[in-house]
Amino acid sequence: MASFTALNLEPESDVEEEIDDSKEIQVEEALKLYQQALKLHSQGPQFYDAAEDAYDSLFLSEIFRYPEALSEAKRLARLEDVDDSEDEDLEAAPIASGGAEAAPNSLPQILYLSFKNHGEFLVDRLAHQITLERKRNPEFVLEYDKDAKESAKESLDFFAEALDRDETDSDLWRRTCRISRLLGSRRIARFCVEAALDAEGPESVSLLGSTDLEGLFAKAELRTLIEDIDDQLSLAQSRASLKTGKGLSSSLKTLMDPFPRLPPPLAGIRSTFLPKEGQIKPISAPERSWSSIGRTLMSRKRAEYQSAAKIPFGQGCRISIPSAGRLTIDHADQKTPRKLIAGDTLVKRRNTLESTSPEKEKVKSEAMVLDIDFVVNSLVLERTSIEAEAEAAQAQLQNEDVSQQAETTEAAEKGDPKSPSARRESSSKPTLKRNSESAGLPEVAESARSRSKRLRSRVDPTPAVEEEVDPKALFKQHQELLDPHSKADEWLFGVAHRISSKMGLGGFKTMDRLRQLLWPEEDEQAFGADEPLLNALKDFKAALATWDLNKSNLLLHGSGSGASVTLIDNADDSGLASFLEHSKPANRKISKHDVLLSQGLDDFVETANQDWRDIEEIATLWIEWLLKPSASNEEARYLHNVWPTTLKETVAQFLVEEDDLLYPSYETQAMQLDEQILTKAAQGNTQIEPAGIALMELIQTLFELHVDIYGKMTNASSKVDQPTRVQQKDRMRRWATLASQAIGKHASFEEDSEVPRFLAYRHLWATVIYVSLIDPGSRDHVLLCLRDLKRILEENRSPTYSLPNNTIMPEISASAADREIARLTTMDFFLQIFDPDAEDPLAVIESLEPILMNSETSSRSSSELGDRVIADSQELEDSQDQIDESKAIGTTPRDSQQQHMSEFLRKASASLQLSLWHRLKAAYENIDYPPMVLVCNFRSIDIILSELRGQTYSKESVEDRRANLMVWIRNLSDLITQCLELIKYEENAMDCIDEAHLSLAIATCTDTTKLFHVFALWEDAVRVGQSIPPIQASGAVIPHKSAMNQLRDMQPKCWTLHYLLFKEAVTQNKELFPLHKDDLAEFLMAVHNTFGRREYCRVGKKSFLKLMKTELIHLEPTGNWDIEVAQLVYDLYGLKICPANTVLEEHACGADPIDRSSALELIEPLMVWATRMNIKDVLRSEIKTACEKMQAVIGTPRANSTHQSFNRRLILQHLKSPINPIDLYKSLRGVGGLSGMPVRTDYTPVAKKHWFFLQGHLLLARYRSQKRTAPDTSSDLDDAITFFKLDLDFDMERWESWYRLAQTYDAKIEEDVTWSAEKINDDKSELVTLQRSSINCYTTAIAIAIRNADGSFENVSKLSELYTDFGNRIYASSREPFSMKVFGLHEYERFCNSENLGTYRREPFRQMKAAPAWHFASELFRQALVEKPDSWINWYMLGKCYWKLYQRLGSTKAKCSEAIKAFTRAVEFVPEKKDSRHPDKDPILEPHYKLVSIAYKLVQKDEITVGEGIKLLAASPHTRKVQYTEFDGWQKYILRVIKSLRTADKVNWHHRMVARAAHVIYDNNPSDTQAAEAARQELGQQIFTKTMAVQVWRPEHERAGRHFAYTTRYTRFFIGLLVQIGDKASLEALCKRIRRKQGDFIDHPQVWAEVSSAYLKLIRAQGAIPEGYEDTVFKSHMPYELFALNAGRLEAWGHSQLSEGHSTMDKLREIIELKKLNGNYMKPAMIDDLVGDTYAKIYEEIVPGLIAKADEAENRDRMRIDRMLMNADSPAAEASHSDYPTASSRPKSIGRTEVRRRAEALVSKITAPSMHWRTKAAKEAKEAAAALEVPSNQDQGMSASASVAGSIHDSADDESELSDVNEMEEPEGIEEEFEPEEEKISLFPGLMASAKSRAGDDVEAGVDTEDVSMGEGMDNEEYDTAHEKQPEGEDREAGV
């Protein structure tokens, strides 16, 4: 709404702030109208009128006048004068909204939804109107209602407006398509459905991708649409991308129609309804084929038969088939395929193809045949439902699509750029909407649906014209991508050929050319002429390209349509029936006839539609056109063409179902023909008219087909039920009778016979077979018939007649008759062989094995004999003569029968031979003899390969070959698997494989591998895009995946069998393979390389990898096999057992958990890699992870065996034994070690390979490589010790195991003494045990190494390290903090007997002293320098040993010079800061400082002069910068040198330089306080902080635990400095720090005692507190009562403000605080003495004054009149004198405990008195009052007596033991119960009141009145915890 402003306001102020929101308001108003219209629309038909008004109001709103509301076409119409470039610029810019501001975001959405929903509203209203109209008029037709059509057109316009706003709404595109089809506009409908597919994205039209429901619906609609408009070209070329599996389910089909309430779309080509022709009913065949017409006719007849509706009388039928544009076959030249394209493009492309194709004359005829594979398991001869027929038709349609796709795929693979596949590969970008290719359809003619140039340039990123792709360039590109695979194959085939050629076999010479054979660049015949398996290889490749469900079933189950062979292991094929089936010729015989597709189909349709015919007449006409010869004397299509399998099945079903229709008709015609013949014969005319001959041939053909049908029903594999067989038998009988009547009585074999001889031969042959089927037991009669038939054929020299479409009698010839005769004559033998009741396998073996072995069925023998097809009769007579000749010369009947059987088997089919070999194998399996089972398997493989190489296979039709090939491949797969299992799991499996059989096995395995390698090459081609995989229907995906997995599984099986055969060949012919291990290993590596590149390693559960692992490790070839083993282990278990720089390929295997057996096998290859690397590199590599996983499954052995237990005890005893100096020196000569017992357990091979040593070494290295900042909590060292001991259990002569075990003990020692000194102080025995174990291990290691180690570089280097570590251990054990304790022998003393001494204890040998230890260590360092003369640490430690020897021995100048030389060399070899050996590390300063230290000491001792010292220091680069001057002197020079070294120490780790500087300053003037202060300041810079925190860290090269020794040394020195300078505050802070840090000091109790003593002495000295002052004050004759009274007064004074600032009181507080800090850690005698003396001094200083004040107050009180009167009259006064203790009573003594208690109470803060202390105070006050209440005249005497020394009795009491006991019990004895009812009279009532008032003031002032005294209840740890909370460096007063 507009706002109003006042007139008196200036408008300029609001101009800039005013916002134009009119557009948002208009959008909101339009949105309200839209919502109102949508609400009315949703409420139903009764609100449609209101909804229409609401929509009208909506479209009248302002938003539809905006520029954004205009459609794209309208906007472009306004810009007609703008050129293309400017137009593109305008389109690229955003659309203006009529102002400076852009339109709201909701505006485009409102526009789009308004148009869309209004269109849907119009459709809903139209559907409602149609419903109402049909209720009124059932004859209502939408086409004739103009109003309805206008309403539909109006909705189409609104949908178009909505799609202009949003073209990605696939659902709206489908709705628009539905309305378009309703209106009859199929062009718009196709446009919309293609746009819907494009809106789904590129994946919706991908051949391999999946789509959603919208895409599936769109594809189904497009398929229906192109079939409706009869676009055969698009349907044929893009059917693969449009099909949706087996079709949508019924539930989905109900959801397919977006407007189900509308009438269905118009059908047919025309857009109007067909006229009502009641007398003609159309029959439309879905395909252009004879089988399609037959299925359609049968389906229609079944539908009419099952339909309940009455068929109108006189209704005829008319046949319609698809146009010829779908497929055209050039009958003149069937070898040339044609690509059919609509319009003029057909001629152009056909001419181009024929003129540019150089292979037109060389293409095989079978390449032209469509590969139609139907999923039909067997012939069904019973009536089926309509739904089953529909499914069969759908299966046929899908398989035809697959066949067409195969042709286009082969064209693309050959580089044809015009093929759809090539065009798809050449396309780099997906097309956009409105492109028919987005739906998988080819582009139509250029004039169809062309768009403007501007629109194409805007939406189409691809060029308008596709560029031709050079086939050679594309082929070269594919070859480059396949080059790695080709090289891998070349290596593999080369190795295999080299091995097989040594045995005279060369099957691998063509393996490397398989890719050229199958994917040739130019002429494939040039390479494939010498390849016998070329047809099978090409068929396999073609089958992979056209794979479907039928092929999957054939491969997986051996069942499917098109295959005439069965599985070998089929259990149903048994007995005589199996022999009868397998002995017959193959179902698909060799045929040179053309395949019947659609030849003559147009003529048949034209003939059928010429006259009125019902469906039965059309069906009869259809069967006659197939079986009956034509009027022009052409052969019948039954004889002339090869029928597809589907046509055969259709004809068979038709004959079975329509026999009641056919037989009466032809019986009548036969009778009429017979009458005509008889009539003419009576007239003397014996000629039969051609029509009669045709009828005879038709009847004979029907008879043959019925015989064939019944023969299939009765074969071994048939599953037809018995009633069906009986019915068919009856039909066959009738037709046999009819044929005999029509042909038999007129047939003759004379030349002038009326009936053709061929027809007579057919009738006679069919009759013989008929007799054999009717009565199987009449074998002799059938045999005679066949012999007569053979004789007739031979006498008439009849040629071979072929019946290509009859299975039971495919050939009529003398040779065929001879085969049947041979079959029948051998019936008895095979009846015995296949007898199911025969239970004796030996009988089968004896009878069958000689025949099979002599039949020469191997491929090598059969190649010499030619094909298995029976030769002509002359050859048969020759063989019969040979048999007769053998009989004449004395051959036994049994031998003759075997020869006859062998001859029969040589000519028999492959199926029969396989069944016999299978029977023989079963017999050997029954007797459990694997060797011959393996021979039978190899023979069976050879038979199958011979079949694939022979002419029988090559001359079959393409579809039969490919179907049979799948079954043969399945058989080969089973046989290969069985052979593998036998060889792997049966030890004697190769016993019967001699050289001949081995050659046969290798040859057959080579051909089998060659066949299965085609699959690997096919996957390579698919992977690089050279071939396109076939699309599988929804129900065929899982079978296809299973089939591909089975073929993939055969890759490792074939190559594994190859390896096993090669291995056997090597075993039998070792002289031919001098390097057989390398040959076999190279073969395994080559196979692994090939598998890895193709990601086949994981196939078959990694069976090949597991075999390779076992074989390759056991072979131990001489080549570089370790990398291959590492790759193998990585593929198997995901473990890397090689360094990181070794590249391992990813073979996509996946990691399997390793088992124990595999881990044991992999120990050796892992150790090979581990021993080549430094242990640190192993620790950083993946080998460590592999070791951990392998060790987890290997486990650790337990000492269960006696020998291992003995060895373990021996090792433990050796580790605990004392250190004998003689053994140490003997070890340097190689003398020493242990003699264990040999251990034989399961872990012996593991230990022999040093596995346990590696595990321990890794743990030790991991520990030593970690930089720790806290104590180690892991168990690495303990585990390492366990593994090293395990290794020594099995072999005690492994010096490196002893060495690493010693290092592990050293590491444990280092760990124990690095972080805390607690074990040094508390658990020294454990450290001694570890040191002793380490030294014993070093000793044994050196002895064994000197004795056994070789002189390799690695061993020499390790030996040098061993000397160094051993020397360090000896030197460290001799110095603090260990201090030679490891060499002690006290615990090893033995009892000895002597005549003079008797029984005594003595050490077993002389203990090693420090000097010999240093000498031995120096010898070790000298040995280490032999191999590492540039090791600074060896020179440094050698110098330290020499220096200690010099200091110990004194005057040995040689040692001093040697020490100086050693340190100089150490300085020379020490790395600098930037040295490559120590990058990024701090400089090593130890040798430099040591050189400065000994130079200073030598000059101080006057051993050398200052000049010599300066010259000595010049060896260090850090001292060269410092100049010496005489003015400064030697000391200042040394200080500057030390300062230079400290400057180099950036991190202040080196504390010894600081301490040395302090000693340089202090040692020259130790009594000077200034020197002490200077030394203190020097130490305070780094070691001691202001809060007395001791900062002594361990440098990198300092021995473990040594810094604690230095800490203790520095602390003692610092304590002396503090005492000397009198710094009590620092000393107090140091005391507290030392007390808390027990783990930082060695001998901490002594250090604490020293610092406490120094602190106490300093307090006593500063407080001038004399020693023994307590006895002086309190041990005089002071009564206890007086002491208690004065102590109470003193305590009250101490708690008052009067005590503040009293120096002695402060000292007492400090002493009491120290006592609390001590907490019984140290004996408190010294502290207690000082406490007593200090308290005595305070008592002497304070108590006299307090007494004087008390007496004065008391005197004033006594002088009061009333008190005096009261005392005079009171009888209590008199009685009081009697109660006062007399001198004769024994007084109570003052003990030390009482004094300490009083002292502690004096310094403690007072709180509200507790019950206990109030009771005690009252008692003391009472006693004091009683003691002091004496007559006034005795006051002076009492005062005097108090100052007199105690009597002798008092001193005696103090010294008696009883007094001591009383003193100890006194604190408890003075506790009494408080009696509140008694009124206590205080001696000083004012004093107590004032004390209470002060205590209350303290409480009110917030003073903490809690008693903080530790007493004896708080231990040291609690005290430390309490004091650690206080800030460091602050001086706290005692008691606070």
PDB file of C-alpha atoms in Angstrom, residues 461-592:
ATOM      1  CA  PRO A 461      27.806 -28.029 -27.501  1.00  0.00           C
ATOM      2  CA  THR A 462      28.677 -30.666 -30.092  1.00  0.00           C
ATOM      3  CA  PRO A 463      29.495 -29.788 -33.714  1.00  0.00           C
ATOM      4  CA  ALA A 464      26.673 -29.906 -36.193  1.00  0.00           C
ATOM      5  CA  VAL A 465      28.505 -32.451 -38.317  1.00  0.00           C
ATOM      6  CA  GLU A 466      30.295 -35.385 -36.738  1.00  0.00           C
ATOM      7  CA  GLU A 467      33.886 -35.753 -37.756  1.00  0.00           C
ATOM      8  CA  GLU A 468      34.957 -39.046 -39.192  1.00  0.00           C
ATOM      9  CA  VAL A 469      37.107 -41.066 -36.821  1.00  0.00           C
ATOM     10  CA  ASP A 470      40.100 -42.671 -38.426  1.00  0.00           C
ATOM     11  CA  PRO A 471      39.829 -46.413 -37.745  1.00  0.00           C
ATOM     12  CA  LYS A 472      43.588 -46.808 -37.798  1.00  0.00           C
ATOM     13  CA  ALA A 473      44.098 -44.008 -35.315  1.00  0.00           C
ATOM     14  CA  LEU A 474      41.435 -45.455 -33.058  1.00  0.00           C
ATOM     15  CA  PHE A 475      42.950 -48.893 -33.361  1.00  0.00           C
ATOM     16  CA  LYS A 476      46.371 -47.486 -32.533  1.00  0.00           C
ATOM     17  CA  GLN A 477      44.986 -45.715 -29.514  1.00  0.00           C
ATOM     18  CA  HIS A 478      43.468 -48.936 -28.234  1.00  0.00           C
ATOM     19  CA  GLN A 479      46.702 -50.783 -28.819  1.00  0.00           C
ATOM     20  CA  GLU A 480      48.605 -48.212 -26.771  1.00  0.00           C
ATOM     21  CA  LEU A 481      46.186 -48.711 -23.900  1.00  0.00           C
ATOM     22  CA  LEU A 482      46.515 -52.470 -24.218  1.00  0.00           C
ATOM     23  CA  ASP A 483      50.287 -52.385 -24.478  1.00  0.00           C
ATOM     24  CA  PRO A 484      50.933 -53.233 -20.779  1.00  0.00           C
ATOM     25  CA  HIS A 485      48.680 -56.272 -21.039  1.00  0.00           C
ATOM     26  CA  SER A 486      50.269 -57.295 -24.308  1.00  0.00           C
ATOM     27  CA  LYS A 487      53.755 -57.114 -22.841  1.00  0.00           C
ATOM     28  CA  ALA A 488      52.668 -59.130 -19.835  1.00  0.00           C
ATOM     29  CA  ASP A 489      51.163 -61.773 -22.137  1.00  0.00           C
ATOM     30  CA  GLU A 490      54.261 -61.756 -24.287  1.00  0.00           C
ATOM     31  CA  TRP A 491      56.453 -62.480 -21.293  1.00  0.00           C
ATOM     32  CA  LEU A 492      54.139 -65.214 -20.024  1.00  0.00           C
ATOM     33  CA  PHE A 493      53.723 -66.924 -23.381  1.00  0.00           C
ATOM     34  CA  GLY A 494      57.431 -66.681 -24.040  1.00  0.00           C
ATOM     35  CA  VAL A 495      58.303 -68.426 -20.783  1.00  0.00           C
ATOM     36  CA  ALA A 496      55.635 -71.098 -21.341  1.00  0.00           C
ATOM     37  CA  HIS A 497      56.770 -71.660 -24.921  1.00  0.00           C
ATOM     38  CA  ARG A 498      60.381 -71.997 -23.817  1.00  0.00           C
ATOM     39  CA  ILE A 499      59.450 -74.680 -21.299  1.00  0.00           C
ATOM     40  CA  SER A 500      57.074 -76.582 -23.582  1.00  0.00           C
ATOM     41  CA  SER A 501      59.426 -76.404 -26.567  1.00  0.00           C
ATOM     42  CA  LYS A 502      62.015 -78.403 -24.635  1.00  0.00           C
ATOM     43  CA  MET A 503      59.518 -81.248 -24.673  1.00  0.00           C
ATOM     44  CA  GLY A 504      58.844 -80.865 -28.379  1.00  0.00           C
ATOM     45  CA  LEU A 505      55.570 -78.970 -27.941  1.00  0.00           C
ATOM     46  CA  GLY A 506      54.880 -75.598 -29.475  1.00  0.00           C
ATOM     47  CA  GLY A 507      51.317 -74.722 -28.685  1.00  0.00           C
ATOM     48  CA  PHE A 508      52.240 -71.384 -27.188  1.00  0.00           C
ATOM     49  CA  LYS A 509      53.742 -69.966 -30.342  1.00  0.00           C
ATOM     50  CA  THR A 510      50.366 -68.560 -31.389  1.00  0.00           C
ATOM     51  CA  MET A 511      49.231 -67.404 -27.955  1.00  0.00           C
ATOM     52  CA  ASP A 512      50.842 -64.001 -28.325  1.00  0.00           C
ATOM     53  CA  ARG A 513      48.930 -63.485 -31.576  1.00  0.00           C
ATOM     54  CA  LEU A 514      45.495 -64.096 -30.164  1.00  0.00           C
ATOM     55  CA  ARG A 515      44.780 -60.406 -29.974  1.00  0.00           C
ATOM     56  CA  GLN A 516      45.675 -59.927 -33.638  1.00  0.00           C
ATOM     57  CA  LEU A 517      43.534 -62.915 -34.516  1.00  0.00           C
ATOM     58  CA  LEU A 518      40.463 -61.638 -32.699  1.00  0.00           C
ATOM     59  CA  TRP A 519      40.929 -57.887 -33.161  1.00  0.00           C
ATOM     60  CA  PRO A 520      42.735 -57.690 -36.496  1.00  0.00           C
ATOM     61  CA  GLU A 521      43.822 -54.446 -38.041  1.00  0.00           C
ATOM     62  CA  GLU A 522      43.889 -55.573 -41.660  1.00  0.00           C
ATOM     63  CA  ASP A 523      43.679 -59.203 -42.786  1.00  0.00           C
ATOM     64  CA  GLU A 524      42.830 -61.746 -40.118  1.00  0.00           C
ATOM     65  CA  GLN A 525      43.483 -64.695 -42.443  1.00  0.00           C
ATOM     66  CA  ALA A 526      47.151 -63.820 -42.636  1.00  0.00           C
ATOM     67  CA  PHE A 527      47.542 -64.648 -38.951  1.00  0.00           C
ATOM     68  CA  GLY A 528      44.887 -67.310 -38.400  1.00  0.00           C
ATOM     69  CA  ALA A 529      45.717 -69.807 -41.116  1.00  0.00           C
ATOM     70  CA  ASP A 530      47.749 -72.018 -38.761  1.00  0.00           C
ATOM     71  CA  GLU A 531      45.375 -71.823 -35.797  1.00  0.00           C
ATOM     72  CA  PRO A 532      43.155 -74.926 -35.579  1.00  0.00           C
ATOM     73  CA  LEU A 533      40.940 -73.378 -32.910  1.00  0.00           C
ATOM     74  CA  LEU A 534      40.318 -70.201 -34.878  1.00  0.00           C
ATOM     75  CA  ASN A 535      36.589 -70.828 -35.304  1.00  0.00           C
ATOM     76  CA  ALA A 536      36.089 -71.646 -31.657  1.00  0.00           C
ATOM     77  CA  LEU A 537      38.107 -68.629 -30.571  1.00  0.00           C
ATOM     78  CA  LYS A 538      36.138 -66.283 -32.798  1.00  0.00           C
ATOM     79  CA  ASP A 539      32.856 -67.846 -31.762  1.00  0.00           C
ATOM     80  CA  PHE A 540      33.751 -67.390 -28.121  1.00  0.00           C
ATOM     81  CA  LYS A 541      34.596 -63.754 -28.694  1.00  0.00           C
ATOM     82  CA  ALA A 542      31.357 -63.209 -30.601  1.00  0.00           C
ATOM     83  CA  ALA A 543      29.390 -64.966 -27.864  1.00  0.00           C
ATOM     84  CA  LEU A 544      30.902 -62.640 -25.277  1.00  0.00           C
ATOM     85  CA  ALA A 545      29.855 -59.672 -27.383  1.00  0.00           C
ATOM     86  CA  THR A 546      26.278 -60.945 -27.669  1.00  0.00           C
ATOM     87  CA  TRP A 547      25.853 -62.589 -24.307  1.00  0.00           C
ATOM     88  CA  ASP A 548      22.310 -63.238 -23.158  1.00  0.00           C
ATOM     89  CA  LEU A 549      20.394 -65.302 -20.649  1.00  0.00           C
ATOM     90  CA  ASN A 550      20.465 -68.406 -22.812  1.00  0.00           C
ATOM     91  CA  LYS A 551      24.254 -68.430 -22.934  1.00  0.00           C
ATOM     92  CA  SER A 552      24.377 -67.951 -19.182  1.00  0.00           C
ATOM     93  CA  ASN A 553      22.117 -70.962 -18.679  1.00  0.00           C
ATOM     94  CA  LEU A 554      24.154 -73.043 -21.095  1.00  0.00           C
ATOM     95  CA  LEU A 555      27.387 -72.197 -19.354  1.00  0.00           C
ATOM     96  CA  LEU A 556      26.108 -72.471 -15.797  1.00  0.00           C
ATOM     97  CA  HIS A 557      23.707 -75.383 -16.094  1.00  0.00           C
ATOM     98  CA  GLY A 558      24.337 -76.927 -19.501  1.00  0.00           C
ATOM     99  CA  SER A 559      20.697 -76.441 -20.433  1.00  0.00           C
ATOM    100  CA  GLY A 560      19.246 -73.991 -22.913  1.00  0.00           C
ATOM    101  CA  SER A 561      18.022 -73.603 -26.426  1.00  0.00           C
ATOM    102  CA  GLY A 562      20.188 -74.225 -29.432  1.00  0.00           C
ATOM    103  CA  ALA A 563      22.623 -76.724 -27.904  1.00  0.00           C
ATOM    104  CA  SER A 564      22.807 -80.278 -29.169  1.00  0.00           C
ATOM    105  CA  VAL A 565      25.404 -81.450 -26.655  1.00  0.00           C
ATOM    106  CA  THR A 566      25.011 -82.035 -22.947  1.00  0.00           C
ATOM    107  CA  LEU A 567      27.185 -82.035 -19.881  1.00  0.00           C
ATOM    108  CA  ILE A 568      29.461 -84.992 -19.345  1.00  0.00           C
ATOM    109  CA  ASP A 569      28.456 -85.384 -15.717  1.00  0.00           C
ATOM    110  CA  ASN A 570      24.758 -85.395 -16.451  1.00  0.00           C
ATOM    111  CA  ALA A 571      23.411 -88.138 -14.255  1.00  0.00           C
ATOM    112  CA  ASP A 572      20.308 -88.618 -16.384  1.00  0.00           C
ATOM    113  CA  ASP A 573      22.300 -89.827 -19.388  1.00  0.00           C
ATOM    114  CA  SER A 574      22.881 -93.413 -18.304  1.00  0.00           C
ATOM    115  CA  GLY A 575      22.352 -96.926 -19.586  1.00  0.00           C
ATOM    116  CA  LEU A 576      21.479 -97.937 -23.095  1.00  0.00           C
ATOM    117  CA  ALA A 577      19.468 -94.791 -23.664  1.00  0.00           C
ATOM    118  CA  SER A 578      22.621 -92.770 -23.206  1.00  0.00           C
ATOM    119  CA  PHE A 579      24.438 -94.870 -25.761  1.00  0.00           C
ATOM    120  CA  LEU A 580      21.566 -94.571 -28.209  1.00  0.00           C
ATOM    121  CA  GLU A 581      21.493 -90.844 -27.808  1.00  0.00           C
ATOM    122  CA  HIS A 582      25.215 -90.200 -27.964  1.00  0.00           C
ATOM    123  CA  SER A 583      25.832 -92.641 -30.783  1.00  0.00           C
ATOM    124  CA  LYS A 584      23.512 -90.764 -33.069  1.00  0.00           C
ATOM    125  CA  PRO A 585      24.874 -88.069 -35.310  1.00  0.00           C
ATOM    126  CA  ALA A 586      24.912 -84.562 -34.010  1.00  0.00           C
ATOM    127  CA  ASN A 587      21.575 -82.811 -34.018  1.00  0.00           C
ATOM    128  CA  ARG A 588      22.859 -79.995 -36.148  1.00  0.00           C
ATOM    129  CA  LYS A 589      24.552 -81.610 -39.098  1.00  0.00           C
ATOM    130  CA  ILE A 590      26.746 -79.861 -41.556  1.00  0.00           C
ATOM    131  CA  SER A 591      24.591 -77.877 -43.896  1.00  0.00           C
ATOM    132  CA  LYS A 592      25.325 -75.696 -46.886  1.00  0.00           C
TER     133      LYS A 592
END
